[in-house]
Every structure is written in structure tokens, then in C-alpha cells.
Amino acid sequence: MSLRPHTSSDAYSFEIEDEQLIVRAFGRWDLHTVKEIDVALKADLEALGYGYADVDMAETGYIQIIFDFADLTRMDTAGAFILTRTIGCHDGFCRRWCVRNATDGQKGLVYAAAEAAEGMAPLKPRPWYSPLETLGKASVRALSETYDTIAFLGQFMMVMAKVILNPRRVRWKSVTSLIETVGLDAVPIVMTLSFFIGAVIAFMGSDLLQSFGAKIFMVDLVGIAVLREFAVLITAILLAGRSNSAFTAQIGSMKMRQEIDAMVVIGMSKEEVLVAPRAIACLVAMPILTFAAMIAGLGGGLLVAWSQDISPVLFLARLKEVVPLNHFWVGMIKAPVFALVIAVIGCRQGFAVGGSVESLGARTTTSVVQAIFTVIVLDAMFAMLFLRLGM
Amino acid sequence: MRVFEKLKLDWDVPIEVRGLRTQFGTNVIHENLDLRLNAGEILGVVGGSGSGKSVLLNTLLDLKKPDAGKILVFGRERSSLSVQDRRLIDNRTGVLFQGGALFSSLTVQENIMVPMRQHTDLPVALMRELADMKINMVGLPRHAATLSPSDLSGGMRKRAGLARALALDPQMLFLDEPTAGLDPIGANAFDELILQLRDALGLTVFMVTHDLDSLFAICDRVAVLVDKHIPIADTLDNVIKYDHPWVREYFGGPRSRAASLGKAI
């Protein structure tokens, strides 16, 4: 008895002969055709009462199924999988089936696919509380992140104390090369940026103050803003983007290649070898860069002032008169603090890199974000502190 | 398959290399290298460290351009094929790189789905099922599907890489030191697996290896890469008899004797 498939698929046909379901497969059963075959086959089997979804042995009984491959031109694992999983197996229950008119290769393929399909249990769906789980995990992660950073800070202090007490332990060679990359190489970009910031402040100031007829006060504005805040902040943010990310990436990739493990095994202290030189380099470079930024910022202001009919001589005289030196020191004193923030966060995130490339990227991002965040928060705290101190 | 008939592809010779020369700058790696791979066989390629085995593999995969000579893939030169035809051929080759080369941002299952997404329009649910089947086929546990590559051991990573190489049911499989870094039990199981897959799927396997056990256990033919070319590619018995100092040393050493003993038992 021949059964007509409901769908018009020409990839197979059904026939029932002596209580046996014969499935004839035609043409290509491979990755490029299984999409249509899968849909059609499921629908047809449902209609026949051999549903993929309701394999009930008691009801359908053990009807033998024969796969006939006489007219098959090509079959790959995908095709074999579709055939055996849809007709033969489901949820660990298997109907009895066999293959006829098949080449040895096809037989091997079908049995291999059936075997692989058999062990497959459906994945459990995500439980309803999985968003809560994500939230909880994120909170715990944030807490442990803070804890780890503080712990690292403590470790770092210890190492720095040791290094300061015994300066010969410092690797001066790497310190000098780091000062070059962290400090010297950053001078042009830091000065350029600071120059523009100074110029912009001067422009805004002169525009606003002119309406009060107090254009000369722009000198005070530029002087105080650049010396107190902008020079050091621009430098710190630039260093956070430039050097802090480099620290994380360097240490992180060393961690990924087990170089840090090798160091520990050899008996070197990873903090002493990797962290201390970076911290010292930052401590040296940051004040110098800040100073350069101050000069460039004032230069930008001076140039704009000149274009507004305030001569450089007048600008400098006024600057000396109205901007006391303590503004300069307020700016400079923040530089080493920011330098340490950048070095510590960069190194700590580098050590936290795991085994995957993805975690390297994630840690580098975290490192820059944390460093800039901390720098700005600390700057605000400094502002309040100096206000109270009356500086 | 009509498309393939139209391309006049020669199914019996998946790879044929004629007079290949590759070089980096003035450093010649291969000179006048000939090699022929027959359909359905497992060919092992041996050679000393730095003899250019991996370069040969990369050249066959078109990752490095040959400086002279011809590489015929299924009887056609790659450069003579259109982009689409070349893709048809690329679909027929799977590669297992030395470290697995799994995409670290994706889970194992997603890794296996990458070639399917690229070259087929299957629904995602079906791709998942097929990926899970491949995972099962290469002998990884079910839960490995959701793990990311960094959570896997070296052996599991190789199996996952193999599953990805098999994602599109290739005819040709390139393996770069598949058993390096595996323990003997894992290496044996891997050899077994490759043999099994070859028999079930009719694969042709090109295997760069240092593992003498693999050579004795599963390779139909062995090609020796020495002095910048392949002087002999034959059954292992014939290769061992070949008169060349490097070959004698390679197969005459204590490790080789132990491996051949293992085979005899």
C-alpha cells in the first residue's frame, strides 16, 4: 500500500508492506536540502500518526521501519541525522529500523548519525528566575571587584615600601624605558590637547567677560582653571586612555601565555617586576606631563588673549599679579595621586585577565573606565578638601 | 551533483601538488615539491621541526600563495575558479588547527554553528541540533556545548575544533598535529575517532604529525618532507625501507621501534 505524503516533497516516499513502513529517500539529503526536508518530513509523519513529537511506543507499536536508499544520490551527516532523528529516535526512545540498498558509506553514516542522535537529551530551558540570578551574580561581582582592588592596593603599598627601602631591587632599565613610553611619547599629545583647552577657556571667558567690560579678567580665569584643574585632569585622562590600557593589555597577555606563572615559579615577585616599574614611571612622568600641560594651556590662553588685544606682556604681568603660586601647587599635588591610580588599576586589571581573548578586551575596557572614573571622583574630593583648607 | 559535474572536478584526487616552491624572502622552504593525495586515504606528513610542514599545510589551504608550481584541488587550480566555485570547494574542506583555533568569544556549540551560518540558510534550531550531534560524534560530553573554549582542556579543545571542521561535512580534512599535547589515552582515542570518521563519512585526511603511534596506527600512506621536497610518499613499510639518513634516523630510533612493536601486538 502506498501512502501519499501530504506535502509535495520529492525527497522521500512512504509505503507500507507487511506491517513495515518503508521510507524511500530520493536525491540529495545534505546540508543544503535538509531545511525543506526536515519541515516536510515532520508534517508528513504527524499526518501519518508517526509523529516526531508523540513517540508513544504503546500506541504505534513496534512497527519496523526500513530506509531504502536505492535512489539516493548524496547523503551527509545532516541528512542522515534528519532521517534517523525524525523517524527513528526521539527522547531516547527508538523505533526499530534498518537500511537497505545502501552503500557501506551510507550505512556507516546513518549508524553514526543515529548513535550521535541517541545520546542527545534536550537542553533544559532557562528557569524563570534567571534574570534575578544574573542580577545577583553582577552584584557579587561588583563587591568582589571592589574588594580585590583594595586588596591589590594594599599589596601594592607593601611592595612599594619594600622597593623604596631597598632601591637596588627596582628594575631601573624597565623604569626608564617605561618613562619614555608613558611620559616622553605622550608629551606632544598632552601639550596639544591642553593648548586647545586653554584657548577654548580664554575664548569663552573673553566673550562672557567682555559684556561686563572686564575682559582682562580672562587672564585670571585661564590661569586658575588651567593650573588648578584642567592641566592635571587632561593629563590624567589621557594617561588613563593611553598607558593604563597598555598596562592592562601587556600584563593580561603575559598572563594568558603563562609568562606570569613562569615568573612566579622562577621566584620573581610579579609585583616587583611588573607593577613597581610601572608605578614609578607613572610617578615620574605624570608631574612632568602636568607641568608641560600647564605651560601649553597658558600658552593657548595667551595666544587667544593676544588676538583680543591683551598683549603677552600684559597677560604675563597680570598672571603673576592675580594668580598666586598656590594654584600651581594644588594642580601639581594631584599629579602623583592620579599617577598611582592609573598604575594600580591598569596592573590590577591586567592580572585579572583570564584565559580568553574576550576577557582581555573586557578587562582593558574596565581598566580605562575605572581609571577615568576614579580620577574624576578623586578630583572632586580634592576640590572639596582644598576649599575647606582655603587653598 | 550537477554543480560539481559542471566544474569538471576530479573527485579521486582531492589534492595534487606539482613543482611547488614557497619561500619567505630569500629563504626557500619548499623546492620542486610534488604530492598527490588520493580520495579516501589518510596521509601522514612527517618531517623535522622547521622543515615546512605547517607552511605546506597553509599553502594547500591557500593561506599562503605558492611562489612557483601548481596546486590542484579536486583537479582544478584555485586561481582558475570563480569566487562562488571556490567557495563550493572551500565548503568541502575542514581544518583542525594545532591549538583548535576556536573562537574564544563563542561557546563550543556556537563555534560549530559558525560555518553553517556562513554557508547555509538552515534555521537556528536545526543548526543547534546538528551542532549537538557533531559534539556527540567527536566524543565530547553533552554539557560541553555551552562551555566556552577557555573552559576546555587541550584534548577537549581539539575535539571541539574537529567538530567545527566537520560542521559542513567536508570531503577533505586537514589536521595539524592532532595528537600533539594529548596524553596517550587521549591520543589513541583521537586516532580511533579519525579512523572511524573516515570510514563513516568517506573523508580524505591530510595529517601533519609527529606522533609515530598515529603514523603506525591510522595512516594509509606517509609522506616524508625532507630537503625541501617530498622524496617519498608511500605505505609505511616502504617509507621505512627508503634510503635517506633522516628517514633512517627517524624510523630507526627507539621511539619508532616501540611504536611499531605496539602495532605488531
PDB file of N, CA and C in Angstrom, chain B residues 216-249:
ATOM      1  N   PHE B 216      51.742   4.784  12.680  1.00  0.00           N
ATOM      2  CA  PHE B 216      51.618   3.329  12.585  1.00  0.00           C
ATOM      3  C   PHE B 216      50.166   2.884  12.649  1.00  0.00           C
ATOM      4  N   ALA B 217      49.359   3.616  13.421  1.00  0.00           N
ATOM      5  CA  ALA B 217      48.003   3.135  13.686  1.00  0.00           C
ATOM      6  C   ALA B 217      47.029   3.460  12.558  1.00  0.00           C
ATOM      7  N   ILE B 218      47.059   4.690  12.037  1.00  0.00           N
ATOM      8  CA  ILE B 218      45.951   5.038  11.140  1.00  0.00           C
ATOM      9  C   ILE B 218      46.336   5.491   9.735  1.00  0.00           C
ATOM     10  N   CYS B 219      47.606   5.812   9.488  1.00  0.00           N
ATOM     11  CA  CYS B 219      47.920   6.383   8.180  1.00  0.00           C
ATOM     12  C   CYS B 219      48.002   5.304   7.100  1.00  0.00           C
ATOM     13  N   ASP B 220      47.354   5.566   5.968  1.00  0.00           N
ATOM     14  CA  ASP B 220      47.460   4.646   4.841  1.00  0.00           C
ATOM     15  C   ASP B 220      48.792   4.850   4.129  1.00  0.00           C
ATOM     16  N   ARG B 221      49.151   6.136   3.983  1.00  0.00           N
ATOM     17  CA  ARG B 221      50.433   6.443   3.355  1.00  0.00           C
ATOM     18  C   ARG B 221      51.127   7.497   4.197  1.00  0.00           C
ATOM     19  N   VAL B 222      52.449   7.527   4.062  1.00  0.00           N
ATOM     20  CA  VAL B 222      53.225   8.517   4.803  1.00  0.00           C
ATOM     21  C   VAL B 222      54.087   9.294   3.816  1.00  0.00           C
ATOM     22  N   ALA B 223      54.021  10.622   3.891  1.00  0.00           N
ATOM     23  CA  ALA B 223      54.869  11.457   3.041  1.00  0.00           C
ATOM     24  C   ALA B 223      55.970  12.037   3.909  1.00  0.00           C
ATOM     25  N   VAL B 224      57.190  11.988   3.418  1.00  0.00           N
ATOM     26  CA  VAL B 224      58.321  12.499   4.193  1.00  0.00           C
ATOM     27  C   VAL B 224      58.752  13.827   3.586  1.00  0.00           C
ATOM     28  N   LEU B 225      58.704  14.873   4.381  1.00  0.00           N
ATOM     29  CA  LEU B 225      59.139  16.191   3.913  1.00  0.00           C
ATOM     30  C   LEU B 225      60.553  16.429   4.413  1.00  0.00           C
ATOM     31  N   VAL B 226      61.501  16.315   3.502  1.00  0.00           N
ATOM     32  CA  VAL B 226      62.900  16.451   3.894  1.00  0.00           C
ATOM     33  C   VAL B 226      63.660  17.061   2.712  1.00  0.00           C
ATOM     34  N   ASP B 227      64.685  17.834   2.990  1.00  0.00           N
ATOM     35  CA  ASP B 227      65.444  18.527   1.935  1.00  0.00           C
ATOM     36  C   ASP B 227      64.527  19.364   1.047  1.00  0.00           C
ATOM     37  N   LYS B 228      63.545  20.021   1.613  1.00  0.00           N
ATOM     38  CA  LYS B 228      62.661  20.950   0.904  1.00  0.00           C
ATOM     39  C   LYS B 228      61.692  20.301  -0.076  1.00  0.00           C
ATOM     40  N   HIS B 229      61.678  18.988  -0.166  1.00  0.00           N
ATOM     41  CA  HIS B 229      60.654  18.376  -1.010  1.00  0.00           C
ATOM     42  C   HIS B 229      60.222  17.044  -0.409  1.00  0.00           C
ATOM     43  N   ILE B 230      59.317  16.388  -1.111  1.00  0.00           N
ATOM     44  CA  ILE B 230      58.822  15.107  -0.599  1.00  0.00           C
ATOM     45  C   ILE B 230      59.347  14.003  -1.498  1.00  0.00           C
ATOM     46  N   PRO B 231      60.467  13.365  -1.125  1.00  0.00           N
ATOM     47  CA  PRO B 231      61.060  12.351  -1.984  1.00  0.00           C
ATOM     48  C   PRO B 231      60.240  11.061  -2.019  1.00  0.00           C
ATOM     49  N   ILE B 232      59.489  10.809  -0.943  1.00  0.00           N
ATOM     50  CA  ILE B 232      58.732   9.563  -0.941  1.00  0.00           C
ATOM     51  C   ILE B 232      57.413   9.743  -0.198  1.00  0.00           C
ATOM     52  N   ALA B 233      56.355   9.244  -0.819  1.00  0.00           N
ATOM     53  CA  ALA B 233      55.052   9.200  -0.161  1.00  0.00           C
ATOM     54  C   ALA B 233      54.461   7.843  -0.483  1.00  0.00           C
ATOM     55  N   ASP B 234      54.543   6.967   0.487  1.00  0.00           N
ATOM     56  CA  ASP B 234      54.178   5.582   0.200  1.00  0.00           C
ATOM     57  C   ASP B 234      53.663   4.933   1.484  1.00  0.00           C
ATOM     58  N   THR B 235      53.385   3.634   1.408  1.00  0.00           N
ATOM     59  CA  THR B 235      52.972   2.954   2.630  1.00  0.00           C
ATOM     60  C   THR B 235      54.126   2.980   3.622  1.00  0.00           C
ATOM     61  N   LEU B 236      53.782   2.829   4.874  1.00  0.00           N
ATOM     62  CA  LEU B 236      54.782   2.987   5.914  1.00  0.00           C
ATOM     63  C   LEU B 236      55.940   1.993   5.743  1.00  0.00           C
ATOM     64  N   ASP B 237      55.589   0.762   5.353  1.00  0.00           N
ATOM     65  CA  ASP B 237      56.636  -0.255   5.199  1.00  0.00           C
ATOM     66  C   ASP B 237      57.673   0.195   4.182  1.00  0.00           C
ATOM     67  N   ASN B 238      57.183   0.737   3.059  1.00  0.00           N
ATOM     68  CA  ASN B 238      58.112   1.187   2.018  1.00  0.00           C
ATOM     69  C   ASN B 238      58.898   2.412   2.463  1.00  0.00           C
ATOM     70  N   VAL B 239      58.247   3.303   3.215  1.00  0.00           N
ATOM     71  CA  VAL B 239      58.942   4.510   3.660  1.00  0.00           C
ATOM     72  C   VAL B 239      60.084   4.139   4.603  1.00  0.00           C
ATOM     73  N   ILE B 240      59.822   3.171   5.473  1.00  0.00           N
ATOM     74  CA  ILE B 240      60.856   2.783   6.429  1.00  0.00           C
ATOM     75  C   ILE B 240      62.083   2.221   5.713  1.00  0.00           C
ATOM     76  N   LYS B 241      61.823   1.537   4.563  1.00  0.00           N
ATOM     77  CA  LYS B 241      62.939   0.952   3.815  1.00  0.00           C
ATOM     78  C   LYS B 241      63.682   1.986   2.990  1.00  0.00           C
ATOM     79  N   TYR B 242      63.086   3.186   2.856  1.00  0.00           N
ATOM     80  CA  TYR B 242      63.672   4.214   1.980  1.00  0.00           C
ATOM     81  C   TYR B 242      65.036   4.640   2.505  1.00  0.00           C
ATOM     82  N   ASP B 243      65.968   4.801   1.572  1.00  0.00           N
ATOM     83  CA  ASP B 243      67.342   5.057   1.990  1.00  0.00           C
ATOM     84  C   ASP B 243      67.628   6.554   2.011  1.00  0.00           C
ATOM     85  N   HIS B 244      67.495   7.118   3.185  1.00  0.00           N
ATOM     86  CA  HIS B 244      67.827   8.530   3.364  1.00  0.00           C
ATOM     87  C   HIS B 244      68.221   8.678   4.834  1.00  0.00           C
ATOM     88  N   PRO B 245      69.307   9.394   5.116  1.00  0.00           N
ATOM     89  CA  PRO B 245      69.778   9.435   6.512  1.00  0.00           C
ATOM     90  C   PRO B 245      68.703   9.901   7.501  1.00  0.00           C
ATOM     91  N   TRP B 246      67.939  10.916   7.115  1.00  0.00           N
ATOM     92  CA  TRP B 246      66.946  11.439   8.054  1.00  0.00           C
ATOM     93  C   TRP B 246      65.852  10.405   8.311  1.00  0.00           C
ATOM     94  N   VAL B 247      65.415   9.755   7.218  1.00  0.00           N
ATOM     95  CA  VAL B 247      64.350   8.751   7.343  1.00  0.00           C
ATOM     96  C   VAL B 247      64.832   7.601   8.218  1.00  0.00           C
ATOM     97  N   ARG B 248      66.107   7.210   7.983  1.00  0.00           N
ATOM     98  CA  ARG B 248      66.636   6.090   8.777  1.00  0.00           C
ATOM     99  C   ARG B 248      66.658   6.456  10.260  1.00  0.00           C
ATOM    100  N   GLU B 249      67.090   7.678  10.507  1.00  0.00           N
ATOM    101  CA  GLU B 249      67.177   8.103  11.904  1.00  0.00           C
ATOM    102  C   GLU B 249      65.795   8.206  12.529  1.00  0.00           C
TER     103      GLU B 249
END
